Coordinates of C-alpha atoms in Angstrom, one line a residue:
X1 CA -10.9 14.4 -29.9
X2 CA -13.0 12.0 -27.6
X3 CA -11.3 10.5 -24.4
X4 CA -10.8 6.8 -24.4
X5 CA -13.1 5.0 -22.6
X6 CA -10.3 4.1 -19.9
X7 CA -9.7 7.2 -19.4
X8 CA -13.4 7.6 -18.3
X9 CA -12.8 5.1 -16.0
X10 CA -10.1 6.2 -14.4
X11 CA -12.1 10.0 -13.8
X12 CA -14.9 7.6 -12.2
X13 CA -11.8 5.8 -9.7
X14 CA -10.7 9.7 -8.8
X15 CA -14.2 10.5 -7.9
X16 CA -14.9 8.0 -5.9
X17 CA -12.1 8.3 -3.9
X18 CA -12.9 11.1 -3.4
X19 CA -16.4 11.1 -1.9
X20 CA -15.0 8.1 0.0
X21 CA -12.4 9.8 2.0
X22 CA -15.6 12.8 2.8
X23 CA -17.4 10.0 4.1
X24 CA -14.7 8.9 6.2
X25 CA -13.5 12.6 7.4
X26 CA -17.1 14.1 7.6
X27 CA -17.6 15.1 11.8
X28 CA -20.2 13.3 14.3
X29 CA -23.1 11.4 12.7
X30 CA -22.6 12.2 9.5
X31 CA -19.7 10.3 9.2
X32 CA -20.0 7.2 7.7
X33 CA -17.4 4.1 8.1
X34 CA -19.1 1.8 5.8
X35 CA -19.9 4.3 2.7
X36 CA -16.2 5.1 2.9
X37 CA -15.4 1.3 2.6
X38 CA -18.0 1.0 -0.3
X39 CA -16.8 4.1 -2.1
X40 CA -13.2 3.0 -1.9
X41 CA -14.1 -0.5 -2.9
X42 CA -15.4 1.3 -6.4
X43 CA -12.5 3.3 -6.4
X44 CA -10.2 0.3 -6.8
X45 CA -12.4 -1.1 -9.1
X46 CA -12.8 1.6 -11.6
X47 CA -8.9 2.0 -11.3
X48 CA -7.7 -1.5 -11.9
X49 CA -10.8 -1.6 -14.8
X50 CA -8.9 1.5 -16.8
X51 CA -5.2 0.6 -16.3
X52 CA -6.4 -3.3 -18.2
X53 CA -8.6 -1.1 -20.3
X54 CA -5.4 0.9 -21.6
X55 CA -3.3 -2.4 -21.9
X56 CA -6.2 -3.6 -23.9
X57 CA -7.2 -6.7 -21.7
X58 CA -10.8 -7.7 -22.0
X59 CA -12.6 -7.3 -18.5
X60 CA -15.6 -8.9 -19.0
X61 CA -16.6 -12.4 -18.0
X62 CA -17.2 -14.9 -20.7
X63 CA -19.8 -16.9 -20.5
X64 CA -17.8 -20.3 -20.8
X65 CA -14.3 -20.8 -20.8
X66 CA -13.4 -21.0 -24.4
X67 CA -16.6 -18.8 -25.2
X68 CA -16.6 -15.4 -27.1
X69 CA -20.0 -14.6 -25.7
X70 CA -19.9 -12.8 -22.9
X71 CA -22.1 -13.2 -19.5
X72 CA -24.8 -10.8 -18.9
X73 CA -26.9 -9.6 -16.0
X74 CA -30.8 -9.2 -15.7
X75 CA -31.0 -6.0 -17.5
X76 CA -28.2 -7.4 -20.4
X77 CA -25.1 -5.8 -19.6
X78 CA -21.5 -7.6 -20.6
X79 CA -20.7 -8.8 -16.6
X80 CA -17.4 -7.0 -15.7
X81 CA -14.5 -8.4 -13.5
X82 CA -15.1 -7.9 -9.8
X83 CA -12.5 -6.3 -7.9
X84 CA -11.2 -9.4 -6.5
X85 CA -10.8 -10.8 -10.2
X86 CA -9.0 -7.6 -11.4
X87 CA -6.4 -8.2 -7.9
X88 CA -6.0 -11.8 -9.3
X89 CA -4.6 -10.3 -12.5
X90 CA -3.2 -7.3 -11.3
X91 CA -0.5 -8.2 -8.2
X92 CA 0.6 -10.9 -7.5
X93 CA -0.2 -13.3 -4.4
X94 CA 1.2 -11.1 -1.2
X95 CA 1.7 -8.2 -2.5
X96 CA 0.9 -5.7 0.6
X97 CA -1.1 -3.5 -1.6
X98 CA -3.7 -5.8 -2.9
X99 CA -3.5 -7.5 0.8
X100 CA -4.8 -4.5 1.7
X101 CA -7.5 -3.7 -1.0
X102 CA -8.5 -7.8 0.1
X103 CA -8.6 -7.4 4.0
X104 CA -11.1 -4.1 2.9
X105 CA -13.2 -6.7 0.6
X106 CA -13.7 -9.2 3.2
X107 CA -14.3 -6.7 6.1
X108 CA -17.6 -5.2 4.4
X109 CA -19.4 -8.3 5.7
X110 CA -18.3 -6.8 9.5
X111 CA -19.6 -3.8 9.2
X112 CA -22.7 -3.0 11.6
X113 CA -24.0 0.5 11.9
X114 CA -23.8 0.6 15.5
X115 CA -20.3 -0.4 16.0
X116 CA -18.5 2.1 12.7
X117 CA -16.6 4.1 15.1
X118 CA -14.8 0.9 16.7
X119 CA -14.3 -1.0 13.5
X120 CA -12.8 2.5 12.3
X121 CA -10.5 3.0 14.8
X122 CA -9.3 -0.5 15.2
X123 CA -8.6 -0.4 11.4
X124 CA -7.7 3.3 10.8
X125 CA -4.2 2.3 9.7
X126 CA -5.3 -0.3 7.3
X127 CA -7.8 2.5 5.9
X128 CA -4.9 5.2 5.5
X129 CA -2.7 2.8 3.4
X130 CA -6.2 1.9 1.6
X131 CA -6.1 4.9 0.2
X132 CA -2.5 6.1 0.3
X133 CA -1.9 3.1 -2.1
X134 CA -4.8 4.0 -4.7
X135 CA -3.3 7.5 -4.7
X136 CA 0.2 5.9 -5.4
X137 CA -1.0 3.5 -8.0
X138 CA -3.1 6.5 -9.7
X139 CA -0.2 8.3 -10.0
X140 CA 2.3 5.0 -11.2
X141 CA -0.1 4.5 -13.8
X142 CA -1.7 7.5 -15.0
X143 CA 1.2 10.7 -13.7
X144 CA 1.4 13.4 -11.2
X145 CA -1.5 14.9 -13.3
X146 CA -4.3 12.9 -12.1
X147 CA -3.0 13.0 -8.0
X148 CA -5.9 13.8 -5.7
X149 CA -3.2 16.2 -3.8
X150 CA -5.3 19.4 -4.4
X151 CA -8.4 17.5 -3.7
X152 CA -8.1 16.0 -0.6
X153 CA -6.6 18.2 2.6
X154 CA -5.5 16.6 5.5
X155 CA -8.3 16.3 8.3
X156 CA -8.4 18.0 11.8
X157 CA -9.0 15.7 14.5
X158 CA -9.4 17.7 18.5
X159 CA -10.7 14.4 20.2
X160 CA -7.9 12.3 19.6
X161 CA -5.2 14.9 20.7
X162 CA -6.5 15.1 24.2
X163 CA -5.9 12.5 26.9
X164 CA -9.9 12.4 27.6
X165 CA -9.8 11.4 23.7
X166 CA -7.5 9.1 23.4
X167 CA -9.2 7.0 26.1
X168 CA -12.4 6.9 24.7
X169 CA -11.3 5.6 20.9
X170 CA -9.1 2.9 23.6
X171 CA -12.9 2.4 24.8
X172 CA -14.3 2.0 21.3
X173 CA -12.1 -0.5 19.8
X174 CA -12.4 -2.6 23.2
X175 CA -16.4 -2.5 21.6
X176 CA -15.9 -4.5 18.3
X177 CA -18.1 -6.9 18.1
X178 CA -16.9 -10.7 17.9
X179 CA -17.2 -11.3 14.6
X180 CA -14.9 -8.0 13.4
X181 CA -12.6 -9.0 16.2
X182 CA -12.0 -12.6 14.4
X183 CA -11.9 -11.8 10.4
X184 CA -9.2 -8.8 11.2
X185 CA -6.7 -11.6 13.8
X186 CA -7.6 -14.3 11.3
X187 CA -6.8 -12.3 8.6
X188 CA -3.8 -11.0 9.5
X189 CA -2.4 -14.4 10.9
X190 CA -2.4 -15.3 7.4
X191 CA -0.3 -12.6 6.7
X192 CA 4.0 -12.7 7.2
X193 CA 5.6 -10.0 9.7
X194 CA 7.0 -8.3 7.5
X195 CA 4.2 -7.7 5.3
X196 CA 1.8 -7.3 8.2
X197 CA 4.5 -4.3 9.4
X198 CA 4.8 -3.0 5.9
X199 CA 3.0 1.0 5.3
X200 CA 1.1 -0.6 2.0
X201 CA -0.6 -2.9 4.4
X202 CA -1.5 -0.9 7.3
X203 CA 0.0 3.0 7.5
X204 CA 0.6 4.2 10.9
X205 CA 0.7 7.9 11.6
X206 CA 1.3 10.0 14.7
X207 CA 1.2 13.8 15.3
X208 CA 3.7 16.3 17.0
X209 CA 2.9 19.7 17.7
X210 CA 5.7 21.8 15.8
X211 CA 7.3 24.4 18.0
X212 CA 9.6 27.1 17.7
X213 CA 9.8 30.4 15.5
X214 CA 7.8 29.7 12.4
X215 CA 9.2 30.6 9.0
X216 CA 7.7 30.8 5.2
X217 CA 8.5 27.8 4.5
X218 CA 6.8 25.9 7.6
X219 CA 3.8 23.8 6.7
X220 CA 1.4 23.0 9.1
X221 CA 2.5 19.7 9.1
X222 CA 5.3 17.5 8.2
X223 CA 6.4 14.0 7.8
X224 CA 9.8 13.6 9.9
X225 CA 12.1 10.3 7.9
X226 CA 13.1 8.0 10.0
X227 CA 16.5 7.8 8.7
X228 CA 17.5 11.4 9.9
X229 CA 17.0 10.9 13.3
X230 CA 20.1 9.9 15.7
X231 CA 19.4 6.9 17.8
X232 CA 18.8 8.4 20.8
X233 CA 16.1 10.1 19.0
X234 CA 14.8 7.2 17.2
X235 CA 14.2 5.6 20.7
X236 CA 12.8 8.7 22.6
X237 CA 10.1 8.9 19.2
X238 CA 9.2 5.2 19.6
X239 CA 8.7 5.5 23.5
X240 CA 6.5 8.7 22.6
X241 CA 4.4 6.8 20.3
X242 CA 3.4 4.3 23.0
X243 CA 2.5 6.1 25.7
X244 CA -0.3 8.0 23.6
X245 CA 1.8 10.9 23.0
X246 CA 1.6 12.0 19.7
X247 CA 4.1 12.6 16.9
X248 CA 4.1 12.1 12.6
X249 CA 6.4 9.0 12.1
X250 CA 6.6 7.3 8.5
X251 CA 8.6 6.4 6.0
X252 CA 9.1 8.7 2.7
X253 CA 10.2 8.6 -1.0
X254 CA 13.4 10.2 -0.7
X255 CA 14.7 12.2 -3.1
X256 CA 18.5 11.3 -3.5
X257 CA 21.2 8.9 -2.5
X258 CA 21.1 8.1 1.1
X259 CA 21.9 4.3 2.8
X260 CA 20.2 2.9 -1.1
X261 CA 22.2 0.8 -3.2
X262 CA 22.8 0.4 -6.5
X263 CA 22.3 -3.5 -7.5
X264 CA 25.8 -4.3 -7.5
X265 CA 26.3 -3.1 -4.2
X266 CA 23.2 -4.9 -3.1
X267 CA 24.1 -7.8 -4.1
X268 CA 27.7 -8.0 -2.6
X269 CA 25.6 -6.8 0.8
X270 CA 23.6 -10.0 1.1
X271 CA 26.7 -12.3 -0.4
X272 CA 28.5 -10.4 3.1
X273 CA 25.8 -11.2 5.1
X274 CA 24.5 -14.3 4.4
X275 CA 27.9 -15.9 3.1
X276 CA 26.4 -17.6 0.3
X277 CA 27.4 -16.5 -3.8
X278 CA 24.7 -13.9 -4.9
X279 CA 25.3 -12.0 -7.9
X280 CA 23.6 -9.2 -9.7
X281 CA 21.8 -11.3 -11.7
X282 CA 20.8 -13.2 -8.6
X283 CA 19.5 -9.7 -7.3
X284 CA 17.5 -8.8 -10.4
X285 CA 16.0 -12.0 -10.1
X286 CA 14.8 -11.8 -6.5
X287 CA 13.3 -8.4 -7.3
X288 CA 11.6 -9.4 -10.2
X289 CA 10.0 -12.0 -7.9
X290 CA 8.7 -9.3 -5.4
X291 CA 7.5 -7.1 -8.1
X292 CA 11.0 -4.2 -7.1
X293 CA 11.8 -1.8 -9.5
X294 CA 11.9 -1.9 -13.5
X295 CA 12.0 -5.1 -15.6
X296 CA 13.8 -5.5 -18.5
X297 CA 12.7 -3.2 -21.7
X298 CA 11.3 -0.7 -19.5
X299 CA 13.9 1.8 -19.6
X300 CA 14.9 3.9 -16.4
X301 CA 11.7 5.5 -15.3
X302 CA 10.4 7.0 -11.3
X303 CA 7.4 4.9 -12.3
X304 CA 8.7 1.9 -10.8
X305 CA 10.0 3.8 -7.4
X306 CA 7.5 2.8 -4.4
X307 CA 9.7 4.8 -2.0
X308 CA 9.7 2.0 0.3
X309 CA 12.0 -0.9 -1.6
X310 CA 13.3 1.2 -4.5
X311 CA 13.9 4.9 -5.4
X312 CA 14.6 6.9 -8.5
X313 CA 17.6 9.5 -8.5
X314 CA 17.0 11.9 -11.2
X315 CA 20.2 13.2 -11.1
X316 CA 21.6 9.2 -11.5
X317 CA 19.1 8.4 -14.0
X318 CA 19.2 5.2 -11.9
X319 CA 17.3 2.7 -9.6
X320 CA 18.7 2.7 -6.3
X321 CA 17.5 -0.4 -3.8
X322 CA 16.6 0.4 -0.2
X323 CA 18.9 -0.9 3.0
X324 CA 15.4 -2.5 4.3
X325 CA 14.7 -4.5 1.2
X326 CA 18.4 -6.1 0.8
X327 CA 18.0 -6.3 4.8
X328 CA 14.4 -8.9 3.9
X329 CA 16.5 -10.4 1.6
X330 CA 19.5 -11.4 3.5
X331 CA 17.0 -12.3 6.1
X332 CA 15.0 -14.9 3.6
X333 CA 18.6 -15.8 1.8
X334 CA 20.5 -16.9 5.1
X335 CA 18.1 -19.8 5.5
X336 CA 19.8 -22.4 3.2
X337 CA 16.3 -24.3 2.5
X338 CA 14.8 -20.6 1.5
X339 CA 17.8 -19.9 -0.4
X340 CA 17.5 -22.6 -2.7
X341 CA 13.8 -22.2 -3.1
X342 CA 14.0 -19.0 -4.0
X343 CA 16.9 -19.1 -6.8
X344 CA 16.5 -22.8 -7.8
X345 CA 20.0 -23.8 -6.4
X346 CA 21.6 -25.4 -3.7
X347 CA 23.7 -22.9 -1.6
X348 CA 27.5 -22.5 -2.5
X349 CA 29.6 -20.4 -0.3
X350 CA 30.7 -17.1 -1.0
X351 CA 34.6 -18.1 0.5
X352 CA 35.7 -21.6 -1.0
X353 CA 36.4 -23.8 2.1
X354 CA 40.3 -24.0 2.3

C-alpha cells in the first residue's frame, strides 16, 4: 500500500535534519553555520507541512480570501505555507518552541560567511534547542519510531575543553558584527524571563569528565537532573559552570513521581501561595492556556508530556504537573491585576476575612 503523502513529508523533515546537524558538526572549514540554519529551516517546514497534512488542513495559499483557486509560482506550482505561516497555525503566540524556530527565521538575514563561527557560538544554545525541539515534536507527533536517536551521535569537541579554547570562542563571539549583535538583544528583549530561560528557547549544556571505576552500564556521557543534587551541590555545579569549567547540566523527562503534582494538588499549591481561591478547574484552565498537558477527549496519553511542565507516569496512567510550572503560575496568579486577567475574575480570597 502507498504511503500517504504526509508521510512523505515528514521522511523529507527527518532528512533534513539530518544533513543540517552534519553541517553544523562537520570539523574546520567544512563546517558550515548558515547551511545548518537553512537545512533546519526546511526541516521545520516539511514537519509542520505533514503533521497539517495528516489533520487534513489545506497548506496552500489561496489566491484570494474567499477563493478556491490557489496561488501559483512562475513555473505553476500550488504556493505552499511558509514556515512562518505554518508557526501561526501551529503554536500559539509565545510558545518557547516556535520562539525559537522564529529567532532562527529572522537570524538568516545575519549571517555573513566571515563571521559563522561567532554567530555560532553566540547562539549555540538557541541552535541545540532548535533541534532538540524538532526531535521532540517528531516524536509527539509521529512516535519513538521516527526519532533521529540512531542517526545522529553526539559530537566531540577538543577546542572547547581546553582553557586556550575556551578563550578563543570568548574571542569569537566578542567578533559579531553589529547587525547580529542587535537582532539577537532585540529579539530577546521581546521575549519574558522566563521564556528567555526556558531549554525550548535556548538549551544550555556543559560537560564533566566522569571519573571513577567504569562499569557496563557507564555511557560515555550522561545528563545529571537537577533535582537529585543536594544544595551544596547545586551551588558548587552553578559556580563550576561560570568560571568555564565544564559539566552536563539540564533538565530531563523523568520517569516517575518525584516533587510533580497531580492537578488537585496543584491547584491547592498556588491557592497556599498566592492566597487567592483556585480550583482544579481553575488549573485546567490555565494549562490549557499555555498549551500543558492533554485537553479534554484526548484520553491519558505520554504524547502530551514535554518533560519540562508535565510528565506521564506509566505506572499512574496519569499527568503529573511539574513544581516549576505551578511555581510560574503562583508567580503570574499572586499579582491581583494578572490574576483576573488571566481567569476572567476579580480575586476572592482563599480565607474569608473574619
Amino acid at each position: 500500500m502507498a504511503k500517504a503523502d504526509w508521510w512523505h513529508t515528514m521522511r523529507e523533515a527527518r532528512r533534513q535534519a539530518c544533513v543540517a546537524v552534519d553541517f553544523y558538526n562537520r570539523p574546520g572549514e567544512r563546517q558550515s553555520y548558515a547551511d545548518f540554519v537553512v537545512h533546519m529551516h526546511l526541516a521545520w517546514q516539511n514537519l509542520l507541512h505533514a503533521q497539517l497534512m495528516r489533520k487534513k488542513t489545506n497548506i496552500y495559499f489561496r489566491a484570494s480570501k474567499g477563493s478556491r483557486l490557489y496561488k501559483r509560482d512562475k513555473y505553476g506550482q500550488k504556493q505552499s505555507w511558509d514556515l512562518q505561516t505554518c508557526l501561526d497555525v501551529s503554536y500559539k503566540e509565545h510558545d518557547p518552541i516556535r520562539l525559537n524556530v522564529e529567532f532562527f527565521i529572522g537570524l538568516r538575514n545575519s549571517i555573513e560567511h566571515r563571521f559563522e563561527r561567532s554567530l555560532l557560538i553566540a547562539t549555540a544554545a538557541h541552535a541545540h534547542a532548535y533541534v532538540i525541539n524538532f526531535e521532540a515534536e517528531l516524536t509527539r507527533h509521529f512516535g519513538a519510531t521516527e526519532s533521529l536517536a540512531d542517526e545522529l551521535r553526539f559530537p566531540v569537541f577538543v577546542q572547547s575543553l581546553s582553557p586556550e579554547g575556551m578563550d578563543e570562542q570568548r574571542n569569537l563571539r566578542r567578533g559579531l558584527p553589529l547587525e547580529a549583535k542587535t537582532y539577537i538583544s532585540e529579539f530577546e528583549a521581546t521575549i519574558p524571563a522566563a521564556i528567555r530561560q526556558d531549554p525550548r528557547f535556548e538549551y544550555r549544556i556543559q560537560l564533566q569528565p566522569i571519573r571513577g571505576v567504569k562499569d557496563e552500564a557507564d555511557l560515555a556521557f550522561k545528563f545529571v537532573n537537577a533535582k537529585e543534587l543536594s544544595e551544596e551541590e547545586l551551588a558548587e555545579a552553578i559556580a563550576a559552570g561560570k568560571t568555564g569549567k565544564v559539566l552536563i547540566f539540564e533538565k530531563l523527562k523523568a520517569n516517575g513521581f518525584d516533587d510533580e503534582m497531580l492537578p488537585a494538588a496543584a491547584a491547592n499549591a498556588v491557592q497556599e501561595q498566592t492566597k487567592f481561591r483556585f480550583s482544579v478547574n481553575d488549573f485546567t484552565k490555565m494549562r490549557h492556556r499555555d498549551g500543558v498537558g492533554p485537553k479534554k477527549g484526548h484520553g491519558a496519553s505520554a504524547t502530551f508530556a514535554d518533560g519540562t511542565n508535565c510528565i506521564y507516569s506509566k505506572a499512574h496512567k496519569n499527568h503529573v504537573y511539574t513544581k516549576a510550572y505551578v511555581a510560574t503560575l503562583i508567580q503570574e496568579l499572586s499579582d491581583p491585576e494578572k490574576h483576573e486577567k488571566a481567569l476572567g475574575r476579580t480575586p476572592e480570597p482563599s480565607v474569608p476575612e473574619a
